[in-house]
């Protein structure tokens, strides 16, 4: 599929080529090398092979891949039309190496600038094309290809009449970030070191990667190749939008076929076409979830370490940090950072499994001044050690990367840059602490328990997560840490000291540990459906509030009162999701509340009248050591004023005020409430929610909901109600009709007749087949295999039976 749009002589004028590639004329050879290596890797991956790229750099640059090859004549027809720009990747927004569509066109242009009148040679499938290109003063481009038949060799090769140096950063990045490829260079071979996982080149894309403009461009491209309905377009090319969802999304588009968007632009203007795409895209995003960052793949720790050793002679053990997340517009991203001590200074950056013409993070790193680019940031981290040797690789994977112009300088969102800064700091500081601890020679007095834990945590994460492949709990991580710190200290690590204390502090400094999960502490209960969502990090991450089911969520610090609230029907009466925790909100509980707030659901809090109760409400509103989520919260109490009005008695035992009892929330309280809570300074007062009768508790909540104007139930927009009514009517009608038809046809009796009329197949060989199939431990049960075999036989038998002769439809009065 080729997406074309006008271009002229820019491929052959040096100034235009500088704009198109982002490099000056002196680096044109490097740019040619990068374009051809990227193309070779892409072609080899198309054949599902481990890429083998042969490169000769002198006297001319020649590159051959082991891909499927190409039809030379067809390729020439596309790439030698210099009036257009051609790219099959441009409109898809996938995380691909190539993006701007320069490829072989700029190669021809740069080759002409560096070696005028000399030909570029293409070869594949027994065809060779020797192509000479000459731009005329009139603006016309005269192309002279000479075709000949040659012995067939595998793959596709390009020879450009210029020598190049392989000692450049873009080529180093291409080799580093493609560990699954073998590079056969003149006199040297860089062997592949492992496999990589990548987002498939032809996989469906996500609507969350697009805006209206780019969706329209994609639609135009597809319309030029296929005549599809909007529903077929959505179902075929977008992830998570098949079947009924595709149909529902298509209803939001004012046209029925993709080509009609082009006609809409012609008849009513571009704004009308973009408005149509805006509405369609909004619905598609609502109906689909963003692609998880893990789906983008990555290079991986072992591959990074092996390539660093191959390319740069880095022998020291390094630290690998992987961070995953979403940008503000729900595009997933993956950051991989590898840092290790080295004899010389090496900094390599890459984007989507290749290098960039200009290093990433050259300026405004972490939002600082230009001096705080990546180099400036490293100087701040390393201080005097910056001038000594180290190796640093930073790799970004994300779809839909935008560029500041045609200069191939990628624009990375601020949140990605921020995450990169945190990842670099974690890797650098981890190595620095490990080196410092190792230099102490091991006496336990030289290293505190905290320093030892911080030094080994990155390695412990690697072990607990199986190299980033599996989730892990704090308990599992603790056992790995406990074993590793013995190289620094003989002291025992207590679990209660490790978490939440040290583990929380470490994440405060270096960012959340990817893959770390916390077991559920509490549950959230949906109204009307009764679905219970355990408040664990994994369970909450997989949950999204259903549209128009509830408009409020109440965090209650005590699970024990949940049955009372449900028995009173408060959840159904007020369309209220009840989130019952255990004291302070866990990270998962705060994630749940933050998710609700993003969906315009009001967050409420109910707590004891004591210092900790009021702190629970405050910590929901602010970032804490365990959660970066800050949520807008309405405090329903219990407050001192409520207790007085209700005539509640304070707890006779009170609350011992131990060390650290003075909390920030106390500075915001009225004098009478502060005096009640702090008592005599040694023992404070409290009133627990459990002290309220069920009637008092329910009355308190209902009164507070009314005071805040939150007693209203969910009332969806008119179009949502009408659509739901039509869908429910259709579903009920079909179910009733099916039941009536089954009654009329007397289906059980008919099925019995059919079953008696067919011959049972001979399954004699099945036990042996199953025994052999199970020798390799496939992830299935023998019952699954019997089920599949029986289904195949039944399908074959029924295909040969005329079922209509068994059906006798009578008429009933």
Short mmCIF file of N, CA and C in Angstrom, two decimals, residues 68-231:
data_model
loop_
_atom_site.label_atom_id
_atom_site.label_comp_id
_atom_site.label_asym_id
_atom_site.label_seq_id
_atom_site.Cartn_x
_atom_site.Cartn_y
_atom_site.Cartn_z
N UNK A 68 12.90 -11.49 1.55
CA UNK A 68 12.23 -12.17 0.44
C UNK A 68 12.60 -11.62 -0.93
N UNK A 69 13.31 -10.50 -1.00
CA UNK A 69 13.64 -9.89 -2.27
C UNK A 69 12.50 -9.05 -2.81
N UNK A 70 12.69 -8.52 -4.03
CA UNK A 70 11.68 -7.64 -4.62
C UNK A 70 11.71 -7.76 -6.13
N UNK A 71 10.60 -7.41 -6.75
CA UNK A 71 10.54 -7.32 -8.20
C UNK A 71 11.19 -6.00 -8.61
N UNK A 72 12.34 -6.07 -9.25
CA UNK A 72 13.13 -4.87 -9.55
C UNK A 72 12.34 -3.89 -10.39
N UNK A 73 11.65 -4.37 -11.42
CA UNK A 73 10.92 -3.46 -12.31
C UNK A 73 9.81 -2.73 -11.55
N UNK A 74 9.07 -3.48 -10.72
CA UNK A 74 7.99 -2.85 -9.95
C UNK A 74 8.57 -1.84 -8.96
N UNK A 75 9.67 -2.18 -8.34
CA UNK A 75 10.30 -1.27 -7.37
C UNK A 75 10.76 0.01 -8.07
N UNK A 76 11.36 -0.13 -9.25
CA UNK A 76 11.82 1.06 -9.97
C UNK A 76 10.68 1.98 -10.33
N UNK A 77 9.54 1.40 -10.70
CA UNK A 77 8.38 2.22 -11.06
C UNK A 77 7.95 3.10 -9.90
N UNK A 78 8.12 2.60 -8.67
CA UNK A 78 7.67 3.35 -7.48
C UNK A 78 8.72 4.36 -7.02
N UNK A 79 9.97 3.91 -6.91
CA UNK A 79 10.96 4.78 -6.27
C UNK A 79 11.55 5.81 -7.22
N UNK A 80 11.43 5.59 -8.55
CA UNK A 80 12.04 6.52 -9.48
C UNK A 80 11.09 7.60 -9.96
N UNK A 81 9.89 7.67 -9.38
CA UNK A 81 8.99 8.79 -9.64
C UNK A 81 9.27 9.84 -8.57
N UNK A 82 10.13 10.80 -8.89
CA UNK A 82 10.57 11.76 -7.89
C UNK A 82 9.60 12.92 -7.70
N UNK A 83 8.45 12.84 -8.37
CA UNK A 83 7.44 13.88 -8.16
C UNK A 83 6.57 13.58 -6.95
N UNK A 84 6.71 12.37 -6.38
CA UNK A 84 5.91 11.99 -5.22
C UNK A 84 6.81 11.40 -4.17
N UNK A 85 6.26 11.35 -2.97
CA UNK A 85 6.94 10.71 -1.85
C UNK A 85 6.17 9.45 -1.54
N UNK A 86 6.85 8.32 -1.41
CA UNK A 86 6.15 7.05 -1.26
C UNK A 86 6.56 6.35 0.02
N UNK A 87 5.57 5.86 0.74
CA UNK A 87 5.84 5.10 1.96
C UNK A 87 4.64 4.26 2.31
N UNK A 88 4.85 3.00 2.61
CA UNK A 88 3.76 2.13 3.05
C UNK A 88 3.60 2.19 4.57
N UNK A 89 4.50 2.90 5.28
CA UNK A 89 4.46 2.96 6.74
C UNK A 89 3.84 4.25 7.26
N UNK A 90 3.87 5.30 6.43
CA UNK A 90 3.63 6.64 6.92
C UNK A 90 2.33 6.80 7.69
N UNK A 91 1.26 6.23 7.17
CA UNK A 91 -0.06 6.51 7.75
C UNK A 91 -0.42 5.61 8.92
N UNK A 92 0.38 4.56 9.19
CA UNK A 92 -0.07 3.55 10.15
C UNK A 92 0.25 3.86 11.59
N UNK A 93 1.19 4.73 11.87
CA UNK A 93 1.53 5.14 13.24
C UNK A 93 2.15 4.03 14.07
N UNK A 94 2.56 2.94 13.44
CA UNK A 94 3.15 1.85 14.21
C UNK A 94 4.55 2.25 14.70
N UNK A 95 5.07 1.54 15.71
CA UNK A 95 6.44 1.83 16.16
C UNK A 95 7.47 1.21 15.22
N UNK A 96 7.67 1.81 14.05
CA UNK A 96 8.55 1.26 13.04
C UNK A 96 9.83 2.07 12.92
N UNK A 97 10.84 1.44 12.30
CA UNK A 97 12.13 2.12 12.14
C UNK A 97 11.99 3.32 11.21
N UNK A 98 11.45 3.08 10.01
CA UNK A 98 11.29 4.16 9.05
C UNK A 98 9.98 4.88 9.29
N UNK A 99 9.95 6.17 9.00
CA UNK A 99 8.69 6.88 9.26
C UNK A 99 8.40 7.96 8.23
N UNK A 100 9.43 8.68 7.77
CA UNK A 100 9.16 9.84 6.93
C UNK A 100 9.10 9.55 5.44
N UNK A 101 9.36 8.31 5.03
CA UNK A 101 9.19 7.98 3.62
C UNK A 101 10.34 8.41 2.73
N UNK A 102 11.52 8.64 3.29
CA UNK A 102 12.66 9.05 2.45
C UNK A 102 13.27 7.86 1.72
N UNK A 103 13.74 6.89 2.49
CA UNK A 103 14.23 5.61 1.99
C UNK A 103 15.10 5.76 0.74
N UNK A 104 14.80 4.95 -0.30
CA UNK A 104 15.68 4.90 -1.46
C UNK A 104 15.70 6.20 -2.26
N UNK A 105 14.65 7.01 -2.18
CA UNK A 105 14.66 8.26 -2.93
C UNK A 105 15.79 9.18 -2.46
N UNK A 106 15.92 9.36 -1.16
CA UNK A 106 17.01 10.21 -0.66
C UNK A 106 18.36 9.56 -0.90
N UNK A 107 18.40 8.21 -0.92
CA UNK A 107 19.66 7.54 -1.22
C UNK A 107 20.14 7.92 -2.61
N UNK A 108 19.22 7.89 -3.60
CA UNK A 108 19.60 8.31 -4.94
C UNK A 108 20.06 9.76 -4.94
N UNK A 109 19.34 10.62 -4.21
CA UNK A 109 19.70 12.04 -4.20
C UNK A 109 21.05 12.29 -3.56
N UNK A 110 21.29 11.69 -2.38
CA UNK A 110 22.57 11.91 -1.70
C UNK A 110 23.73 11.30 -2.48
N UNK A 111 23.45 10.14 -3.12
CA UNK A 111 24.50 9.53 -3.94
C UNK A 111 24.87 10.44 -5.11
N UNK A 112 23.87 11.10 -5.71
CA UNK A 112 24.15 12.03 -6.82
C UNK A 112 24.99 13.22 -6.33
N UNK A 113 24.67 13.74 -5.14
CA UNK A 113 25.43 14.88 -4.61
C UNK A 113 26.87 14.48 -4.35
N UNK A 114 27.08 13.28 -3.81
CA UNK A 114 28.43 12.85 -3.44
C UNK A 114 29.22 12.31 -4.63
N UNK A 115 28.50 11.69 -5.59
CA UNK A 115 29.19 11.08 -6.75
C UNK A 115 28.33 11.28 -8.00
N UNK A 116 28.31 12.48 -8.55
CA UNK A 116 27.48 12.79 -9.72
C UNK A 116 27.79 11.85 -10.89
N UNK A 117 26.72 11.48 -11.61
CA UNK A 117 26.81 10.68 -12.83
C UNK A 117 27.15 9.22 -12.57
N UNK A 118 27.45 8.85 -11.34
CA UNK A 118 27.76 7.44 -11.08
C UNK A 118 26.49 6.69 -10.70
N UNK A 119 26.34 5.43 -11.13
CA UNK A 119 25.08 4.72 -10.95
C UNK A 119 24.93 4.08 -9.58
N UNK A 120 23.67 3.90 -9.19
CA UNK A 120 23.29 3.08 -8.05
C UNK A 120 22.82 1.74 -8.60
N UNK A 121 23.27 0.64 -8.00
CA UNK A 121 22.95 -0.69 -8.51
C UNK A 121 22.02 -1.42 -7.54
N UNK A 122 20.90 -1.90 -8.06
CA UNK A 122 19.94 -2.69 -7.27
C UNK A 122 19.93 -4.10 -7.83
N UNK A 123 19.83 -5.11 -6.94
CA UNK A 123 19.84 -6.49 -7.42
C UNK A 123 18.94 -7.35 -6.56
N UNK A 124 18.10 -8.19 -7.21
CA UNK A 124 17.24 -9.11 -6.47
C UNK A 124 16.63 -10.11 -7.44
N UNK A 125 16.51 -11.35 -7.00
CA UNK A 125 15.80 -12.37 -7.77
C UNK A 125 16.32 -12.59 -9.16
N UNK A 126 17.62 -12.46 -9.38
CA UNK A 126 18.18 -12.66 -10.71
C UNK A 126 18.05 -11.46 -11.62
N UNK A 127 17.65 -10.31 -11.09
CA UNK A 127 17.57 -9.08 -11.87
C UNK A 127 18.53 -8.05 -11.29
N UNK A 128 19.20 -7.31 -12.17
CA UNK A 128 20.06 -6.24 -11.73
C UNK A 128 19.70 -4.97 -12.50
N UNK A 129 19.56 -3.88 -11.77
CA UNK A 129 19.27 -2.58 -12.38
C UNK A 129 20.41 -1.63 -12.06
N UNK A 130 21.06 -1.12 -13.08
CA UNK A 130 22.10 -0.10 -12.93
C UNK A 130 21.47 1.23 -13.29
N UNK A 131 21.27 2.08 -12.28
CA UNK A 131 20.44 3.27 -12.44
C UNK A 131 21.30 4.54 -12.34
N UNK A 132 21.25 5.34 -13.41
CA UNK A 132 21.90 6.64 -13.41
C UNK A 132 20.81 7.71 -13.40
N UNK A 133 20.95 8.68 -12.52
CA UNK A 133 19.94 9.73 -12.38
C UNK A 133 20.59 11.09 -12.63
N UNK A 134 19.92 11.92 -13.46
CA UNK A 134 20.48 13.22 -13.77
C UNK A 134 19.39 14.29 -13.65
N UNK A 135 19.49 15.19 -12.67
CA UNK A 135 18.52 16.30 -12.61
C UNK A 135 18.90 17.38 -13.62
N UNK A 136 17.90 17.88 -14.36
CA UNK A 136 18.13 18.91 -15.35
C UNK A 136 17.79 20.29 -14.79
N UNK A 137 18.30 21.32 -15.41
CA UNK A 137 18.07 22.69 -14.94
C UNK A 137 16.60 23.08 -15.02
N UNK A 138 15.85 22.38 -15.87
CA UNK A 138 14.41 22.66 -16.01
C UNK A 138 13.61 22.14 -14.83
N UNK A 139 14.25 21.36 -13.98
CA UNK A 139 13.53 20.74 -12.87
C UNK A 139 13.17 19.30 -13.14
N UNK A 140 13.34 18.87 -14.41
CA UNK A 140 13.03 17.48 -14.77
C UNK A 140 14.12 16.55 -14.25
N UNK A 141 13.71 15.36 -13.85
CA UNK A 141 14.66 14.35 -13.38
C UNK A 141 14.75 13.28 -14.47
N UNK A 142 15.92 13.12 -15.06
CA UNK A 142 16.09 12.12 -16.12
C UNK A 142 16.70 10.86 -15.51
N UNK A 143 15.98 9.75 -15.66
CA UNK A 143 16.38 8.49 -15.05
C UNK A 143 16.73 7.50 -16.16
N UNK A 144 17.87 6.84 -16.02
CA UNK A 144 18.29 5.88 -17.04
C UNK A 144 18.63 4.55 -16.36
N UNK A 145 17.64 3.64 -16.22
CA UNK A 145 17.94 2.32 -15.66
C UNK A 145 18.32 1.32 -16.75
N UNK A 146 19.33 0.53 -16.48
CA UNK A 146 19.73 -0.53 -17.39
C UNK A 146 19.51 -1.86 -16.68
N UNK A 147 18.65 -2.69 -17.25
CA UNK A 147 18.30 -3.97 -16.63
C UNK A 147 19.06 -5.10 -17.28
N UNK A 148 19.46 -6.07 -16.47
CA UNK A 148 20.13 -7.26 -17.00
C UNK A 148 19.84 -8.44 -16.09
N UNK A 149 19.99 -9.63 -16.65
CA UNK A 149 19.78 -10.86 -15.89
C UNK A 149 21.11 -11.34 -15.33
N UNK A 150 21.09 -11.74 -14.03
CA UNK A 150 22.30 -12.19 -13.34
C UNK A 150 21.97 -13.45 -12.55
N UNK A 151 22.96 -14.18 -12.08
CA UNK A 151 22.67 -15.36 -11.25
C UNK A 151 21.86 -14.97 -10.01
N UNK A 152 20.93 -15.82 -9.64
CA UNK A 152 20.05 -15.53 -8.51
C UNK A 152 20.81 -15.64 -7.19
N UNK A 153 20.70 -14.61 -6.38
CA UNK A 153 21.25 -14.60 -5.03
C UNK A 153 20.12 -14.29 -4.06
N UNK A 154 20.23 -14.72 -2.82
CA UNK A 154 19.15 -14.46 -1.86
C UNK A 154 19.02 -12.98 -1.51
N UNK A 155 17.80 -12.57 -1.17
CA UNK A 155 17.57 -11.24 -0.63
C UNK A 155 17.63 -10.14 -1.67
N UNK A 156 17.95 -8.95 -1.18
CA UNK A 156 17.96 -7.73 -1.99
C UNK A 156 19.24 -6.98 -1.67
N UNK A 157 19.90 -6.43 -2.69
CA UNK A 157 21.14 -5.69 -2.43
C UNK A 157 21.10 -4.34 -3.12
N UNK A 158 21.80 -3.37 -2.51
CA UNK A 158 21.96 -2.03 -3.05
C UNK A 158 23.44 -1.67 -2.97
N UNK A 159 23.97 -1.17 -4.09
CA UNK A 159 25.35 -0.68 -4.11
C UNK A 159 25.33 0.79 -4.48
N UNK A 160 25.94 1.63 -3.64
CA UNK A 160 25.96 3.08 -3.82
C UNK A 160 27.41 3.50 -4.06
N UNK A 161 27.67 4.35 -5.06
CA UNK A 161 29.06 4.65 -5.47
C UNK A 161 29.79 5.61 -4.55
N UNK A 162 29.68 5.39 -3.23
CA UNK A 162 30.42 6.23 -2.28
C UNK A 162 30.96 5.34 -1.17
N UNK A 163 32.16 5.61 -0.68
CA UNK A 163 32.64 4.88 0.50
C UNK A 163 32.04 5.49 1.76
N UNK A 164 31.86 4.70 2.79
CA UNK A 164 31.33 5.20 4.06
C UNK A 164 32.15 4.62 5.20
N UNK A 165 32.03 5.26 6.35
CA UNK A 165 32.66 4.76 7.56
C UNK A 165 31.61 4.08 8.43
N UNK A 166 31.95 2.92 8.95
CA UNK A 166 31.03 2.22 9.85
C UNK A 166 31.20 2.68 11.29
N UNK A 167 32.14 3.60 11.53
CA UNK A 167 32.37 4.13 12.88
C UNK A 167 31.52 5.37 13.11
N UNK A 168 30.20 5.19 13.08
CA UNK A 168 29.29 6.31 13.32
C UNK A 168 28.21 5.87 14.30
N UNK A 169 27.62 6.84 14.98
CA UNK A 169 26.68 6.53 16.06
C UNK A 169 25.41 5.87 15.56
N UNK A 170 24.92 6.29 14.38
CA UNK A 170 23.67 5.70 13.89
C UNK A 170 23.84 4.23 13.56
N UNK A 171 24.98 3.85 12.98
CA UNK A 171 25.20 2.43 12.69
C UNK A 171 25.40 1.65 13.98
N UNK A 172 26.14 2.21 14.92
CA UNK A 172 26.32 1.53 16.21
C UNK A 172 24.99 1.28 16.88
N UNK A 173 24.09 2.27 16.81
CA UNK A 173 22.77 2.11 17.42
C UNK A 173 21.97 1.02 16.72
N UNK A 174 22.05 0.97 15.38
CA UNK A 174 21.32 -0.06 14.64
C UNK A 174 21.77 -1.45 15.05
N UNK A 175 23.07 -1.64 15.24
CA UNK A 175 23.59 -2.95 15.67
C UNK A 175 23.20 -3.23 17.12
N UNK A 176 23.35 -2.23 17.99
CA UNK A 176 23.05 -2.41 19.41
C UNK A 176 21.60 -2.78 19.64
N UNK A 177 20.68 -2.08 18.98
CA UNK A 177 19.26 -2.26 19.25
C UNK A 177 18.60 -3.33 18.36
N UNK A 178 19.43 -4.08 17.63
CA UNK A 178 18.93 -5.22 16.85
C UNK A 178 19.78 -6.44 17.15
N UNK A 179 19.70 -6.95 18.38
CA UNK A 179 20.55 -8.08 18.77
C UNK A 179 20.18 -9.38 18.07
N UNK A 180 19.02 -9.41 17.42
CA UNK A 180 18.61 -10.61 16.70
C UNK A 180 19.21 -10.68 15.31
N UNK A 181 19.98 -9.67 14.92
CA UNK A 181 20.56 -9.61 13.57
C UNK A 181 22.05 -9.91 13.60
N UNK A 182 22.51 -10.55 12.53
CA UNK A 182 23.95 -10.75 12.31
C UNK A 182 24.42 -9.75 11.26
N UNK A 183 25.50 -9.06 11.55
CA UNK A 183 26.06 -8.09 10.62
C UNK A 183 27.41 -8.62 10.13
N UNK A 184 27.47 -8.98 8.84
CA UNK A 184 28.70 -9.48 8.24
C UNK A 184 29.38 -8.30 7.56
N UNK A 185 30.42 -7.79 8.21
CA UNK A 185 31.14 -6.63 7.73
C UNK A 185 32.43 -7.07 7.04
N UNK A 186 33.06 -6.17 6.35
CA UNK A 186 34.31 -6.50 5.67
C UNK A 186 35.36 -6.92 6.70
N UNK A 187 35.67 -8.19 6.74
CA UNK A 187 36.69 -8.68 7.65
C UNK A 187 36.23 -8.87 9.08
N UNK A 188 34.94 -8.71 9.37
CA UNK A 188 34.46 -8.86 10.73
C UNK A 188 33.00 -9.29 10.72
N UNK A 189 32.62 -10.10 11.67
CA UNK A 189 31.22 -10.55 11.77
C UNK A 189 30.72 -10.29 13.19
N UNK A 190 29.64 -9.55 13.30
CA UNK A 190 28.99 -9.31 14.59
C UNK A 190 27.79 -10.26 14.67
N UNK A 191 27.95 -11.34 15.40
CA UNK A 191 26.92 -12.38 15.47
C UNK A 191 25.71 -11.91 16.28
N UNK A 192 24.56 -12.45 15.92
CA UNK A 192 23.36 -12.21 16.71
C UNK A 192 23.55 -12.76 18.12
N UNK A 193 22.94 -12.13 19.12
CA UNK A 193 23.13 -12.58 20.50
C UNK A 193 21.82 -13.03 21.16
N UNK A 194 20.70 -12.83 20.50
CA UNK A 194 19.43 -13.25 21.11
C UNK A 194 18.25 -12.76 20.31
N UNK A 195 17.07 -13.16 20.75
CA UNK A 195 15.83 -12.76 20.09
C UNK A 195 15.29 -11.47 20.70
N UNK A 196 14.43 -10.80 19.96
CA UNK A 196 13.73 -9.63 20.47
C UNK A 196 12.24 -9.80 20.22
N UNK A 197 11.46 -9.11 21.04
CA UNK A 197 10.02 -9.05 20.82
C UNK A 197 9.70 -7.65 20.30
N UNK A 198 8.85 -7.60 19.25
CA UNK A 198 8.48 -6.33 18.64
C UNK A 198 6.99 -6.34 18.33
N UNK A 199 6.43 -5.15 18.23
CA UNK A 199 5.05 -5.05 17.76
C UNK A 199 5.05 -5.44 16.29
N UNK A 200 4.25 -6.44 15.89
CA UNK A 200 4.31 -6.93 14.51
C UNK A 200 4.10 -5.83 13.48
N UNK A 201 4.87 -5.92 12.38
CA UNK A 201 4.86 -4.87 11.36
C UNK A 201 3.51 -4.72 10.68
N UNK A 202 2.74 -5.80 10.60
CA UNK A 202 1.44 -5.74 9.92
C UNK A 202 0.27 -5.88 10.89
N UNK A 203 0.53 -5.77 12.18
CA UNK A 203 -0.54 -5.96 13.17
C UNK A 203 -1.52 -4.79 13.14
N UNK A 204 -2.76 -5.01 13.57
CA UNK A 204 -3.73 -3.90 13.66
C UNK A 204 -3.19 -2.78 14.54
N UNK A 205 -3.60 -1.58 14.25
CA UNK A 205 -3.16 -0.42 15.01
C UNK A 205 -4.22 -0.03 16.03
N UNK A 206 -3.86 0.86 16.93
CA UNK A 206 -4.79 1.30 17.97
C UNK A 206 -5.33 2.69 17.64
N UNK A 207 -6.63 2.93 17.84
CA UNK A 207 -7.15 4.29 17.61
C UNK A 207 -6.54 5.32 18.54
N UNK A 208 -5.99 4.86 19.67
CA UNK A 208 -5.38 5.79 20.62
C UNK A 208 -4.07 6.37 20.10
N UNK A 209 -3.58 5.86 18.97
CA UNK A 209 -2.35 6.39 18.38
C UNK A 209 -2.62 7.51 17.37
N UNK A 210 -3.90 7.80 17.13
CA UNK A 210 -4.27 8.70 16.04
C UNK A 210 -4.97 9.95 16.55
N UNK A 211 -4.91 11.01 15.73
CA UNK A 211 -5.82 12.13 15.87
C UNK A 211 -6.67 12.16 14.60
N UNK A 212 -7.59 13.12 14.50
CA UNK A 212 -8.52 13.13 13.37
C UNK A 212 -7.78 13.25 12.04
N UNK A 213 -6.75 14.08 12.01
CA UNK A 213 -6.00 14.30 10.77
C UNK A 213 -5.34 13.02 10.30
N UNK A 214 -4.65 12.33 11.21
CA UNK A 214 -3.94 11.11 10.81
C UNK A 214 -4.91 9.98 10.49
N UNK A 215 -6.06 9.93 11.17
CA UNK A 215 -7.05 8.91 10.83
C UNK A 215 -7.60 9.14 9.42
N UNK A 216 -7.83 10.41 9.07
CA UNK A 216 -8.30 10.73 7.73
C UNK A 216 -7.24 10.33 6.69
N UNK A 217 -5.97 10.61 6.97
CA UNK A 217 -4.91 10.23 6.03
C UNK A 217 -4.86 8.73 5.83
N UNK A 218 -5.02 7.97 6.91
CA UNK A 218 -5.04 6.52 6.80
C UNK A 218 -6.24 6.06 5.97
N UNK A 219 -7.40 6.68 6.21
CA UNK A 219 -8.60 6.30 5.45
C UNK A 219 -8.42 6.57 3.97
N UNK A 220 -7.79 7.69 3.63
CA UNK A 220 -7.54 8.02 2.22
C UNK A 220 -6.63 6.98 1.59
N UNK A 221 -5.58 6.58 2.32
CA UNK A 221 -4.67 5.59 1.80
C UNK A 221 -5.36 4.25 1.55
N UNK A 222 -6.14 3.80 2.54
CA UNK A 222 -6.84 2.53 2.41
C UNK A 222 -7.88 2.60 1.30
N UNK A 223 -8.57 3.72 1.19
CA UNK A 223 -9.59 3.88 0.15
C UNK A 223 -8.98 3.77 -1.24
N UNK A 224 -7.73 4.15 -1.40
CA UNK A 224 -7.06 4.02 -2.69
C UNK A 224 -6.71 2.60 -3.05
N UNK A 225 -6.79 1.70 -2.07
CA UNK A 225 -6.43 0.30 -2.29
C UNK A 225 -7.62 -0.65 -2.23
N UNK A 226 -8.59 -0.35 -1.35
CA UNK A 226 -9.72 -1.25 -1.13
C UNK A 226 -11.01 -0.45 -0.97
N UNK A 227 -12.10 -1.04 -1.43
CA UNK A 227 -13.41 -0.41 -1.24
C UNK A 227 -14.06 -1.07 -0.02
N UNK A 228 -13.88 -0.46 1.17
CA UNK A 228 -14.36 -1.05 2.41
C UNK A 228 -15.46 -0.19 3.02
N UNK A 229 -16.38 -0.83 3.74
CA UNK A 229 -17.29 -0.08 4.58
C UNK A 229 -16.50 0.43 5.79
N UNK A 230 -17.05 1.41 6.46
CA UNK A 230 -16.39 1.92 7.67
C UNK A 230 -16.25 0.81 8.69
N UNK A 231 -17.28 -0.03 8.81
CA UNK A 231 -17.21 -1.13 9.77
C UNK A 231 -16.09 -2.10 9.40
#
